[in-house]
Amino acid sequence: MSDPEDIFATPADTGEMTDAPRILVGVSGGIAAYKACELVRELRRRGCAVRVVMTAGAQAFVTPLTFQALSGEPVRTHLLDAEAESGMDHIALARWADQVVIAPATADLMARMAHGLADDLLTTLLLATTAPVTLAPAMNHRMWEHPATRASHATLCERGVRFVGPDSGEQACGEQGAGRMAEPAAIAAALLDTHPGALQDRRVLITAGPTREPVDPVRYLGNRSSGRMGLALAAAARDAGARVTLVHGPCEHPPPPGVATRAVETAAEMHAAVLEALEGTEVFIASAAVADYRPAAPADHKLKKSRDSLNLELERTPDILADVARRAEQLAPRPLLVGFAAETDRLREHAGDKLTSKGLDLIAANRVDAGRGFGDVDNALLCLWPGGERELPRQPKEQLAGELIRLIADRLAPDTNPDHPSSPQEA
Ligand code: PMT
């Protein structure tokens, strides 16, 4: 906490303000429970009414009295609390909340929630509430990666539970990896919907999916891209208020509603469609897995298997992203250029090279070995931009897309982003 002296001097100190967002903070038992204190404080600073529910484990790390002082409300810890109103506290709390956030959410809490257990006050009210629920997980990175936690995560995502974090970095146990609780300010921003509208009315052009390069009328050279990442980006940009044009190859899923689409098959078609749609584009995101080579002379008849071997001569396809980058300087506005890098090794190094050589503003790098990246439900991204980077940990592509869109919106908004290339600090 930044200033222990002023813990009671928060704008929301009037307790039950009628129009204040009512946030129920659930704290489960991990070392990051101490960061939940700052979250409560941050929410009150932003004008929220906050009530806190703690599990037994959480109380081993922080006392209820601390949260009582910070929230200005009694803290609930027991399911059957004779002193709390009518003994039906979980229902009253569930009805009271506009939003529920669990921070930290331990692996145990996620598992109990995924299975619908109701063996304490927090899990019981999670079953009883109809309010949106957000989890800020915190645990050792091996626990986060464990198949059991992955399964809980997938189940909860399917049920509409939102996740903020976890972040990557050094953990309380001394190990490195994804599992640190997201920063309280980031959780508060997500809860108070600071981000929807972050791309309000911006024109965003996205490429998605694979391309197919014909060998003959029935065969093609392709790749394993399902299109999921690009379609998720289109949906997330749309949700952030953007006017989205999606140029996509043959994807496994239909494009999201509410975006303009252009279906193509080959790299050349994608190239032409992108250049046609480029005018007025403010953000260009190249998530498509575009073939780098195509058969130089596709046959106009089905090739017969009369020979023992067949040599195909390949030629380069147009590099769409590089071409857009070349033209970008002449465009007004100059679009923000976001590329992807699909790498099987030396992720940071190769992505850094692509960022520089293609003159990009941001590159999102993913590992595509061992069944990762292409076709997978989850993905993880290392995002690099000139002078900065952020790891977006492994999560479903739909969620990951939301995080990447927020990052892109931050790069577009120099006023709110002190390390933006065009911000006055760096001028
Ligand atoms: O579709 P999914 O199954 O969900 O999988 C997602 C994904 C793994 C395909 C996606 O996350 C991803 O990594 N997309 C980029 C794949 C790729 O082609 O990466 P690359 O490192 O080969 O290309 C670098 C960049 O140049 C990419 O932005 C690519 O879109 C672009 N490029 C490449 C070649 C080309 N001819 N034109 C291009 O615009």
Coordinates of C-alpha atoms in Angstrom, one line a residue, residues 20-387:
A20 CA -21.8 3.5 -6.6
P21 CA -20.8 0.2 -8.3
R22 CA -21.1 -2.5 -5.7
I23 CA -18.2 -4.9 -5.9
L24 CA -18.0 -8.0 -3.8
V25 CA -14.3 -9.0 -3.3
G26 CA -13.7 -12.6 -2.5
V27 CA -10.3 -13.4 -1.1
S28 CA -9.0 -17.0 -1.1
G29 CA -5.9 -18.4 0.6
G30 CA -2.7 -17.4 -1.2
I31 CA 0.2 -15.1 -0.4
A32 CA -1.2 -12.6 -3.0
A33 CA -4.1 -12.0 -0.5
Y34 CA -2.0 -9.0 0.7
K35 CA -2.5 -7.5 -2.8
A36 CA -6.2 -7.8 -2.4
C37 CA -5.9 -5.1 0.3
E38 CA -4.6 -2.7 -2.4
L39 CA -7.4 -3.9 -4.7
V40 CA -10.1 -2.9 -2.1
R41 CA -8.4 0.4 -1.7
E42 CA -8.2 1.0 -5.4
L43 CA -11.9 0.2 -5.9
R44 CA -12.9 2.5 -3.1
R45 CA -10.6 5.2 -4.6
R46 CA -12.6 4.8 -7.8
G47 CA -15.9 5.3 -6.0
C48 CA -17.1 1.7 -5.5
A49 CA -18.9 0.3 -2.5
V50 CA -16.9 -2.8 -1.5
R51 CA -17.7 -5.8 0.6
V52 CA -15.2 -8.5 1.3
V53 CA -15.7 -12.3 1.9
M54 CA -12.7 -14.3 3.0
T55 CA -12.1 -18.0 2.9
A56 CA -10.5 -19.7 5.9
G57 CA -7.2 -19.9 4.0
A58 CA -7.2 -16.2 3.2
Q59 CA -7.4 -15.5 6.9
A60 CA -4.1 -17.2 7.5
F61 CA -2.5 -14.4 5.4
V62 CA -4.5 -11.3 6.2
T63 CA -6.9 -10.6 9.0
P64 CA -10.5 -9.7 8.4
L65 CA -9.9 -6.6 10.4
T66 CA -7.6 -5.2 7.7
F67 CA -10.3 -5.6 5.1
Q68 CA -12.9 -4.2 7.4
A69 CA -10.8 -1.1 7.8
L70 CA -10.2 -0.8 4.1
S71 CA -13.7 -1.5 2.9
G72 CA -15.6 0.3 5.8
E73 CA -17.8 -2.8 6.0
P74 CA -17.9 -5.9 8.2
V75 CA -16.0 -8.8 6.6
R76 CA -17.9 -12.1 6.1
T77 CA -16.0 -15.3 6.8
H78 CA -18.6 -18.0 7.7
L79 CA -21.5 -19.6 5.8
L80 CA -23.6 -20.0 8.8
D81 CA -23.0 -16.8 10.7
A82 CA -25.6 -16.3 13.4
E83 CA -24.6 -12.7 13.9
A84 CA -25.0 -11.8 10.2
E85 CA -28.5 -10.7 9.5
S86 CA -30.9 -13.7 9.1
G87 CA -28.3 -16.4 8.7
M88 CA -28.8 -16.2 4.9
D89 CA -25.9 -14.0 4.3
H90 CA -24.8 -15.7 1.1
I91 CA -28.1 -14.9 -0.6
A92 CA -28.1 -11.3 0.6
L93 CA -24.5 -10.8 -0.5
A94 CA -25.2 -12.5 -3.9
R95 CA -28.1 -10.1 -4.5
W96 CA -26.2 -7.0 -3.3
A97 CA -23.2 -7.4 -5.7
D98 CA -23.2 -5.7 -9.1
Q99 CA -19.9 -7.7 -9.7
V100 CA -18.0 -10.3 -7.9
V101 CA -14.2 -10.5 -8.1
I102 CA -12.1 -13.2 -6.5
A103 CA -8.5 -12.0 -5.9
P104 CA -6.5 -14.0 -5.4
A105 CA -8.2 -17.0 -6.9
T106 CA -6.2 -20.1 -5.9
A107 CA -6.1 -23.4 -7.9
D108 CA -8.3 -24.9 -5.1
L109 CA -10.9 -22.1 -5.4
M110 CA -11.0 -22.5 -9.2
A111 CA -11.4 -26.3 -8.9
R112 CA -14.2 -26.0 -6.3
M113 CA -16.0 -23.3 -8.4
A114 CA -15.6 -25.4 -11.6
H115 CA -17.3 -28.4 -9.8
G116 CA -20.0 -26.3 -8.3
L117 CA -19.0 -27.0 -4.7
A118 CA -20.5 -24.9 -2.0
D119 CA -18.6 -25.8 1.1
D120 CA -17.9 -22.3 2.4
L121 CA -19.5 -18.8 2.2
L122 CA -17.5 -17.7 -0.9
T123 CA -18.2 -20.8 -3.1
T124 CA -21.8 -20.8 -2.0
L125 CA -22.5 -17.2 -2.9
L126 CA -20.7 -17.9 -6.3
L127 CA -23.5 -20.3 -7.0
A128 CA -26.1 -17.9 -5.8
T129 CA -25.1 -14.8 -7.6
T130 CA -26.2 -13.7 -11.1
A131 CA -23.6 -10.9 -11.2
P132 CA -20.7 -11.1 -13.5
V133 CA -17.7 -12.9 -11.9
T134 CA -14.1 -12.1 -12.5
L135 CA -11.2 -14.2 -11.3
A136 CA -7.6 -12.9 -10.7
P137 CA -5.7 -16.2 -10.4
A138 CA -2.5 -16.4 -8.3
M139 CA -0.5 -19.6 -7.8
N140 CA 2.8 -21.3 -8.6
H141 CA 3.3 -21.5 -12.4
R142 CA 3.3 -25.3 -12.4
M143 CA 0.0 -25.3 -10.6
W144 CA -1.4 -22.9 -13.2
E145 CA -0.1 -25.2 -16.0
H146 CA -1.4 -28.4 -14.4
P147 CA -4.0 -30.1 -16.5
A148 CA -6.5 -30.0 -13.6
T149 CA -6.2 -26.2 -13.4
R150 CA -6.3 -26.0 -17.2
A151 CA -9.6 -27.9 -17.1
S152 CA -11.0 -25.7 -14.3
H153 CA -10.0 -22.7 -16.3
A154 CA -11.6 -24.0 -19.5
T155 CA -14.9 -24.9 -17.7
L156 CA -15.1 -21.5 -16.0
C157 CA -14.3 -19.6 -19.3
E158 CA -17.1 -21.6 -21.0
R159 CA -19.5 -20.5 -18.2
G160 CA -18.6 -16.8 -18.9
V161 CA -16.3 -16.2 -16.0
R162 CA -13.8 -13.6 -16.9
F163 CA -10.1 -13.8 -16.0
V164 CA -7.7 -11.0 -15.4
G165 CA -4.1 -12.4 -15.5
P166 CA -2.2 -14.1 -14.1
D167 CA 0.9 -12.1 -15.0
S168 CA 4.3 -13.7 -15.7
G169 CA 7.4 -13.0 -13.7
E170 CA 9.2 -13.8 -10.5
Q171 CA 6.9 -15.6 -8.1
A172 CA 6.7 -15.5 -4.3
C173 CA 8.2 -19.1 -4.3
G174 CA 11.3 -17.7 -6.2
E175 CA 10.4 -19.4 -9.5
Q176 CA 9.6 -17.7 -12.8
G177 CA 6.5 -18.1 -14.9
A178 CA 2.8 -17.3 -15.3
G179 CA 1.0 -17.3 -12.0
R180 CA 1.4 -13.9 -10.3
M181 CA -1.8 -12.1 -9.5
A182 CA -2.5 -9.2 -11.9
E183 CA -1.8 -5.8 -10.4
P184 CA -4.7 -4.4 -8.4
A185 CA -5.0 -1.3 -10.7
A186 CA -5.4 -3.6 -13.8
I187 CA -8.0 -5.7 -12.0
A188 CA -9.9 -2.5 -11.0
A189 CA -9.7 -1.2 -14.6
A190 CA -11.1 -4.5 -16.0
L191 CA -13.9 -4.5 -13.4
L192 CA -14.9 -0.9 -14.1
D193 CA -14.9 -1.5 -17.8
T194 CA -12.3 1.1 -18.6
H195 CA -11.5 -0.8 -21.7
P196 CA -14.7 -1.3 -23.8
G197 CA -14.7 1.5 -26.2
A198 CA -10.9 1.7 -26.2
L199 CA -11.0 1.4 -30.0
Q200 CA -14.3 3.4 -30.3
D201 CA -14.9 4.1 -34.0
R202 CA -11.4 3.2 -35.0
R203 CA -11.1 1.4 -38.3
V204 CA -9.3 -1.9 -37.8
L205 CA -8.3 -4.2 -40.6
I206 CA -7.4 -7.8 -39.6
T207 CA -6.1 -10.8 -41.6
A208 CA -7.0 -14.2 -40.3
G209 CA -6.7 -17.9 -41.1
P210 CA -4.6 -19.9 -43.5
T211 CA -4.1 -19.4 -47.3
R212 CA -4.3 -22.2 -49.8
E213 CA -2.0 -22.1 -52.8
P214 CA -3.2 -24.3 -55.7
V215 CA -1.1 -27.1 -57.0
D216 CA -3.8 -28.3 -59.4
P217 CA -7.6 -27.9 -59.5
V218 CA -8.0 -30.4 -56.5
R219 CA -4.8 -29.9 -54.5
Y220 CA -3.2 -27.1 -52.6
L221 CA -0.4 -26.1 -50.3
G222 CA -1.8 -25.0 -46.9
N223 CA -1.0 -24.8 -43.2
R224 CA -2.7 -25.8 -39.9
S225 CA -4.1 -22.3 -39.0
S226 CA -7.8 -22.7 -37.9
G227 CA -8.4 -18.9 -38.0
R228 CA -9.4 -18.9 -34.3
M229 CA -6.9 -16.3 -33.2
G230 CA -7.8 -13.9 -36.0
L231 CA -11.5 -14.3 -35.6
A232 CA -11.2 -13.8 -31.8
L233 CA -9.2 -10.6 -32.5
A234 CA -12.0 -9.4 -34.9
A235 CA -14.6 -10.0 -32.2
A236 CA -12.5 -8.3 -29.5
A237 CA -11.8 -5.3 -31.6
R238 CA -15.6 -5.0 -32.4
D239 CA -16.4 -5.3 -28.7
A240 CA -13.9 -2.5 -28.1
G241 CA -16.0 -0.3 -30.4
A242 CA -13.9 -0.6 -33.6
R243 CA -15.3 -0.8 -37.1
V244 CA -13.6 -4.0 -38.2
T245 CA -12.8 -5.4 -41.7
L246 CA -11.7 -9.0 -41.6
V247 CA -9.9 -10.5 -44.6
H248 CA -9.8 -14.2 -44.0
G249 CA -8.7 -17.4 -45.6
P250 CA -10.6 -20.7 -45.2
C251 CA -11.2 -20.8 -41.4
E252 CA -12.7 -23.7 -39.3
H253 CA -15.2 -21.3 -37.7
P254 CA -17.5 -18.6 -39.1
P255 CA -16.5 -15.0 -38.8
P256 CA -18.0 -13.1 -35.8
P257 CA -21.2 -11.1 -36.5
G258 CA -20.8 -7.3 -36.7
V259 CA -17.6 -7.2 -38.7
A260 CA -17.2 -6.6 -42.5
T261 CA -15.7 -9.7 -44.1
R262 CA -13.9 -10.6 -47.2
A263 CA -13.2 -14.3 -47.8
V264 CA -10.2 -15.2 -49.9
E265 CA -8.2 -18.3 -50.6
T266 CA -4.7 -17.5 -51.8
A267 CA -2.0 -15.1 -50.5
A268 CA -2.3 -13.1 -53.7
E269 CA -6.1 -12.7 -53.1
M270 CA -5.5 -11.7 -49.5
H271 CA -2.9 -9.2 -50.6
A272 CA -5.3 -7.6 -53.1
A273 CA -8.2 -7.5 -50.6
V274 CA -6.0 -5.9 -47.9
L275 CA -4.7 -3.2 -50.2
E276 CA -8.2 -2.5 -51.3
A277 CA -9.4 -2.1 -47.8
L278 CA -6.4 -0.2 -46.5
E279 CA -7.6 3.3 -47.1
G280 CA -8.6 5.0 -43.8
T281 CA -7.3 2.0 -41.7
E282 CA -6.0 3.1 -38.3
V283 CA -4.9 -0.3 -37.1
F284 CA -3.7 -3.2 -39.2
I285 CA -3.4 -6.6 -37.5
A286 CA -1.8 -9.4 -39.6
S287 CA -2.7 -12.6 -37.8
A288 CA -3.1 -14.7 -40.9
A289 CA -0.8 -17.6 -41.6
V290 CA 0.0 -16.6 -45.1
A291 CA 1.9 -19.0 -47.3
D292 CA 5.4 -17.8 -48.0
Y293 CA 5.7 -19.8 -51.2
R294 CA 3.3 -21.0 -53.9
P295 CA 3.6 -23.4 -56.8
A296 CA 5.1 -21.3 -59.6
A297 CA 2.9 -22.9 -62.3
P298 CA -0.2 -24.6 -60.9
A299 CA -1.6 -27.2 -63.3
D300 CA -4.9 -26.6 -64.9
H301 CA -5.7 -30.3 -64.8
K302 CA -5.5 -32.9 -62.1
L303 CA -1.9 -34.2 -61.9
K304 CA -1.7 -37.9 -62.6
K305 CA 0.4 -40.2 -60.4
S306 CA 2.1 -41.7 -63.4
R307 CA 5.6 -40.7 -62.2
D308 CA 7.5 -42.0 -59.1
S309 CA 8.3 -38.5 -57.9
L310 CA 7.1 -35.0 -58.6
N311 CA 9.0 -31.8 -58.2
L312 CA 7.1 -28.7 -57.6
E313 CA 8.8 -25.4 -58.3
L314 CA 7.8 -22.8 -55.7
E315 CA 8.0 -19.0 -55.9
R316 CA 7.6 -16.3 -53.2
T317 CA 4.1 -15.0 -52.4
P318 CA 3.7 -11.2 -51.8
D319 CA 4.5 -10.3 -48.2
I320 CA 1.3 -8.5 -47.2
L321 CA 2.5 -7.1 -43.9
A322 CA 5.7 -5.8 -45.4
D323 CA 3.8 -4.2 -48.3
V324 CA 1.4 -2.5 -45.9
A325 CA 4.3 -1.3 -43.8
R326 CA 6.0 0.2 -47.0
R327 CA 2.8 2.1 -47.9
A328 CA 1.9 3.1 -44.3
E329 CA 4.2 6.1 -44.3
Q330 CA 2.3 7.6 -47.2
L331 CA -1.1 7.0 -45.6
A332 CA -3.0 9.5 -43.5
P333 CA -3.6 8.4 -40.9
R334 CA -0.6 6.2 -40.7
P335 CA -2.0 2.9 -39.5
L336 CA -0.6 1.3 -36.3
L337 CA 1.1 -1.9 -37.6
V338 CA 0.7 -5.1 -35.7
G339 CA 2.3 -8.3 -36.9
F340 CA 2.4 -11.8 -35.6
A341 CA 5.5 -14.1 -35.5
A342 CA 5.0 -17.8 -35.5
E343 CA 8.2 -19.4 -34.2
T344 CA 9.4 -22.8 -33.2
D345 CA 12.6 -21.5 -31.6
R346 CA 14.3 -18.3 -30.4
L347 CA 11.0 -16.6 -30.1
R348 CA 12.2 -13.3 -28.7
E349 CA 15.1 -13.0 -31.1
H350 CA 13.1 -13.9 -34.3
A351 CA 10.2 -11.7 -33.3
G352 CA 12.5 -8.8 -32.5
D353 CA 14.1 -9.1 -35.9
K354 CA 10.6 -9.1 -37.6
L355 CA 9.5 -6.1 -35.6
T356 CA 12.6 -4.1 -36.8
S357 CA 12.9 -5.4 -40.3
K358 CA 9.2 -4.9 -41.2
G359 CA 9.0 -1.5 -39.4
L360 CA 6.2 -2.6 -37.1
D361 CA 4.7 -0.9 -34.0
L362 CA 4.0 -4.1 -32.2
I363 CA 4.6 -7.8 -32.8
A364 CA 2.8 -10.7 -31.1
A365 CA 5.0 -13.8 -31.0
N366 CA 3.7 -17.3 -30.4
R367 CA 5.3 -20.7 -30.2
V368 CA 4.1 -23.0 -32.8
D369 CA 6.0 -26.2 -32.0
A370 CA 4.6 -29.3 -30.3
G371 CA 1.0 -28.7 -31.3
R372 CA 1.0 -25.2 -29.9
G373 CA -0.4 -22.1 -31.6
F374 CA -1.8 -23.4 -34.8
G375 CA -5.3 -24.9 -34.3
D376 CA -5.0 -24.9 -30.5
V377 CA -7.8 -23.5 -28.3
D378 CA -5.3 -21.7 -26.0
N379 CA -2.4 -19.6 -26.9
A380 CA 0.3 -17.4 -25.2
L381 CA 1.9 -14.3 -26.7
L382 CA 5.1 -12.4 -26.2
C383 CA 4.3 -8.9 -27.3
L384 CA 7.2 -6.7 -28.3
W385 CA 7.3 -3.0 -29.4
P386 CA 10.1 -0.5 -29.7
G387 CA 11.2 0.0 -26.1

